[in-house]
Amino acid sequence: MKRLPKDLIITIDGPVAAGKTTAARLLAERLGYCYIDSGTMYRALAWKAIQEGIDVSSPTMLLDLLARTELEFRPGPERLRVLVDGEDVTDALRLPRIETASSILSVHPSVREELVRRQRQLGIGGGVVMDGRDIGTVVFPDAPVKFYLTASPEERGRRRFRESPHGTGSLEGTLAEVERRDRRDMERPASPLKPAPDAILIDTTFLSAEEVVKELESHIHRKLRDPRDFLLA
Ligand code: CDP
């Protein structure tokens, strides 16, 4: 089997809790690539906005905030660590109120434009697996290998509930919030969540993380055996 080039960009998009993060992280580890979780950028901006009491429905205020905030993203094999004005806030970004705020602010085209610019900078040298909502469609439309993961809404709600901090919320509440965020992502005019035309679709409802990664790897190797796919990239 041919060796995998060291500089590919592999994109993984999909709705909330479709299994992107676990699969992308494991895949990056196996390939010796960096894993970049683009959602972290939206969450970091939401964190800073909440700290400063800024309305996340105002793109003008968010752009102003972005201009005077130092956001540093440090890609690594484990996860993207984020420093906001020098402070590592990575561990605070999973809180439910940050999640909701990141979903609301990600509808603004001007905010997305600025964050997409930074995502492209991080991925430019290749050797990355990047996950998000618009990575295969907008951020790296020429990436040679693209995946779109999905799972049933019930299964995704259950997964997110299991991951949520102990004692917060209910299963019903989590399901409803997952649906609200999906709707926002899919219905926004700017870079709506949808599979790229050349993305490989994988339903993870009945698959373990290990099975998902195996499937991703076999698609990548199949593509590698067919060099035409790479000439198109
Ligand atoms: O991990 P989860 O799927 O819950 O969310 P995430 O990837 O951390 O992203 C947080 C929010 O940022 C999502 O609800 C999306 O609305 C938004 N996002 C986006 O619009 N575009 C991306 N490339 C990544 C995230």
Coordinates of N, CA, C and O and ligand atoms in Angstrom, one line a residue, residues 13-21 35 37-43 93-94 98-107 112 116 119 130-135 139 160 163 178 181-182 184-185 188 190-191 193, ligand 1:
D13 N -16.9 17.2 8.3 CA -18.0 18.0 8.7 C -19.2 17.2 9.2 O -19.3 16.0 9.0
G14 N -20.2 17.9 9.8 CA -21.4 17.2 10.3 C -22.0 17.9 11.4 O -21.5 18.9 12.0
P15 N -23.2 17.5 11.8 CA -24.0 18.2 12.8 C -23.4 17.9 14.2 O -22.5 17.1 14.4
V16 N -24.1 18.5 15.2 CA -23.7 18.3 16.6 C -23.6 16.8 17.0 O -24.5 16.0 16.7
A17 N -22.5 16.4 17.7 CA -22.4 15.1 18.3 C -22.5 13.9 17.2 O -23.0 12.8 17.6
A18 N -22.1 14.2 16.0 CA -22.1 13.1 15.0 C -20.9 12.2 15.1 O -20.8 11.2 14.4
G19 N -20.0 12.6 16.0 CA -18.8 11.7 16.2 C -17.5 12.3 15.6 O -16.5 11.6 15.5
K20 N -17.6 13.6 15.2 CA -16.5 14.2 14.4 C -15.2 14.3 15.3 O -14.2 13.9 14.8
T21 N -15.4 14.8 16.5 CA -14.2 15.1 17.3 C -13.4 13.8 17.6 O -12.2 13.8 17.4
Y35 N -4.7 17.6 14.6 CA -6.1 17.7 14.6 C -6.5 19.1 14.9 O -6.0 19.7 15.9
D37 N -9.8 21.5 15.5 CA -11.2 21.6 15.8 C -11.7 23.0 15.6 O -11.5 23.9 16.5
S38 N -12.3 23.3 14.4 CA -12.6 24.7 14.1 C -13.6 25.3 15.0 O -13.7 26.5 15.3
G39 N -14.5 24.4 15.6 CA -15.5 24.9 16.5 C -14.9 25.6 17.7 O -15.6 26.5 18.3
T40 N -13.7 25.2 18.1 CA -13.0 25.8 19.2 C -12.9 27.3 19.0 O -13.0 28.1 20.0
M41 N -12.7 27.7 17.8 CA -12.6 29.2 17.5 C -13.9 29.9 17.8 O -13.8 31.0 18.4
Y42 N -15.0 29.3 17.4 CA -16.3 30.0 17.6 C -16.5 30.0 19.1 O -17.1 30.9 19.7
R43 N -16.1 28.9 19.8 CA -16.4 28.8 21.3 C -15.5 29.9 22.0 O -15.9 30.5 23.0
L93 N -14.4 25.9 27.5 CA -15.2 26.1 26.3 C -16.3 25.1 26.1 O -17.1 25.2 25.3
R94 N -16.4 24.0 27.0 CA -17.4 23.0 26.8 C -18.7 23.4 27.6 O -19.7 22.6 27.5
I98 N -21.5 28.5 26.8 CA -20.6 28.9 25.7 C -21.0 28.2 24.4 O -20.9 28.8 23.3
E99 N -21.5 27.0 24.5 CA -21.9 26.2 23.4 C -23.1 27.0 22.7 O -23.0 27.2 21.4
T100 N -24.1 27.4 23.4 CA -25.2 28.1 22.8 C -24.7 29.4 22.2 O -25.1 29.8 21.1
A101 N -23.9 30.2 22.9 CA -23.4 31.5 22.4 C -22.6 31.3 21.1 O -22.8 32.0 20.2
S102 N -21.8 30.2 21.1 CA -21.0 30.0 19.8 C -21.9 29.7 18.7 O -21.6 30.1 17.5
S103 N -23.0 28.9 18.9 CA -23.9 28.6 17.9 C -24.6 29.9 17.3 O -24.8 30.0 16.1
I104 N -24.9 30.8 18.3 CA -25.6 32.0 17.8 C -24.7 32.9 17.0 O -25.0 33.4 16.0
L105 N -23.5 33.1 17.5 CA -22.6 34.0 16.8 C -22.0 33.5 15.5 O -21.6 34.3 14.7
S106 N -22.1 32.2 15.3 CA -21.6 31.6 14.1 C -22.5 31.9 12.9 O -22.1 31.5 11.7
V107 N -23.6 32.5 13.1 CA -24.5 32.8 11.9 C -24.0 34.0 11.2 O -24.4 34.2 10.0
R112 N -17.7 34.8 10.5 CA -17.2 33.6 9.9 C -16.0 33.9 9.0 O -15.0 33.2 9.0
V116 N -12.6 31.9 9.4 CA -12.2 31.1 8.2 C -10.8 31.4 7.8 O -10.0 30.6 7.5
Q119 N -8.5 29.8 10.1 CA -8.5 28.3 9.9 C -7.6 28.0 8.7 O -6.9 27.0 8.7
M130 N -9.2 18.5 9.9 CA -9.9 19.6 10.5 C -11.4 19.3 10.5 O -11.9 18.8 9.5
D131 N -12.0 19.5 11.6 CA -13.5 19.3 11.6 C -14.3 20.5 11.9 O -13.7 21.5 12.4
G132 N -15.6 20.5 11.5 CA -16.4 21.6 11.7 C -17.7 21.5 11.0 O -18.3 20.4 10.9
R133 N -18.2 22.6 10.4 CA -19.5 22.6 9.7 C -19.3 22.9 8.2 O -20.2 22.6 7.4
D134 N -18.2 23.7 7.9 CA -18.1 24.2 6.5 C -16.7 24.0 6.0 O -16.2 24.7 5.2
I135 N -16.0 23.0 6.6 CA -14.5 22.8 6.2 C -14.4 22.3 4.8 O -13.6 22.8 4.0
V139 N -14.0 26.3 3.7 CA -12.6 26.5 4.2 C -11.6 25.9 3.3 O -10.7 26.6 2.8
R160 N -24.6 13.6 23.5 CA -24.2 14.9 24.1 C -24.6 15.0 25.5 O -23.9 15.6 26.3
E163 N -22.0 13.3 27.6 CA -20.8 14.1 27.7 C -20.9 15.3 28.6 O -19.9 15.9 29.0
V178 N -29.7 20.4 21.0 CA -29.0 19.9 19.8 C -29.8 20.2 18.5 O -29.3 20.7 17.5
R181 N -29.5 23.9 17.7 CA -28.2 24.3 17.1 C -28.1 23.7 15.7 O -27.6 24.4 14.8
D182 N -28.6 22.5 15.4 CA -28.6 22.0 14.1 C -29.3 22.9 13.1 O -28.9 23.2 12.0
R184 N -30.0 26.1 13.4 CA -29.3 27.3 13.1 C -28.2 27.1 12.1 O -28.0 27.9 11.2
D185 N -27.4 26.0 12.3 CA -26.3 25.7 11.4 C -26.8 25.4 9.9 O -26.2 25.8 9.0
R188 N -28.8 28.8 8.3 CA -28.2 30.1 8.1 C -27.8 30.3 6.6 O -27.3 29.4 6.0
A190 N -25.2 32.1 5.5 CA -23.8 32.0 5.4 C -23.2 30.7 5.7 O -23.3 30.2 6.8
S191 N -22.6 30.0 4.7 CA -22.0 28.7 4.9 C -22.9 27.7 5.7 O -22.4 27.2 6.7
L193 N -24.6 24.4 7.0 CA -24.1 23.0 7.2 C -24.7 22.1 6.1 O -25.9 22.0 6.0
Ligands
CDP1 O1 -18.7 19.9 19.2 P1 -19.9 20.4 18.7 O2 -20.4 19.7 17.4 O3 -21.0 20.5 19.7 O4 -19.7 22.0 18.3 P2 -18.3 22.6 17.9 O5 -17.8 21.9 16.7 O6 -17.4 22.9 19.0 O7 -18.9 24.1 17.3 C1 -19.5 25.0 18.2 C2 -20.5 25.8 17.3 O8 -19.7 26.6 16.3 C3 -21.4 25.0 16.5 O9 -22.7 24.9 17.1 C4 -21.5 25.7 15.1 O10 -22.7 26.5 15.1 C5 -20.3 26.6 15.1 N1 -19.3 26.1 14.1 C6 -19.5 26.6 12.8 O11 -20.4 27.3 12.5 N2 -18.6 26.3 11.8 C7 -17.5 25.5 12.1 N3 -16.6 25.2 11.2 C8 -17.4 25.0 13.4 C9 -18.3 25.3 14.4

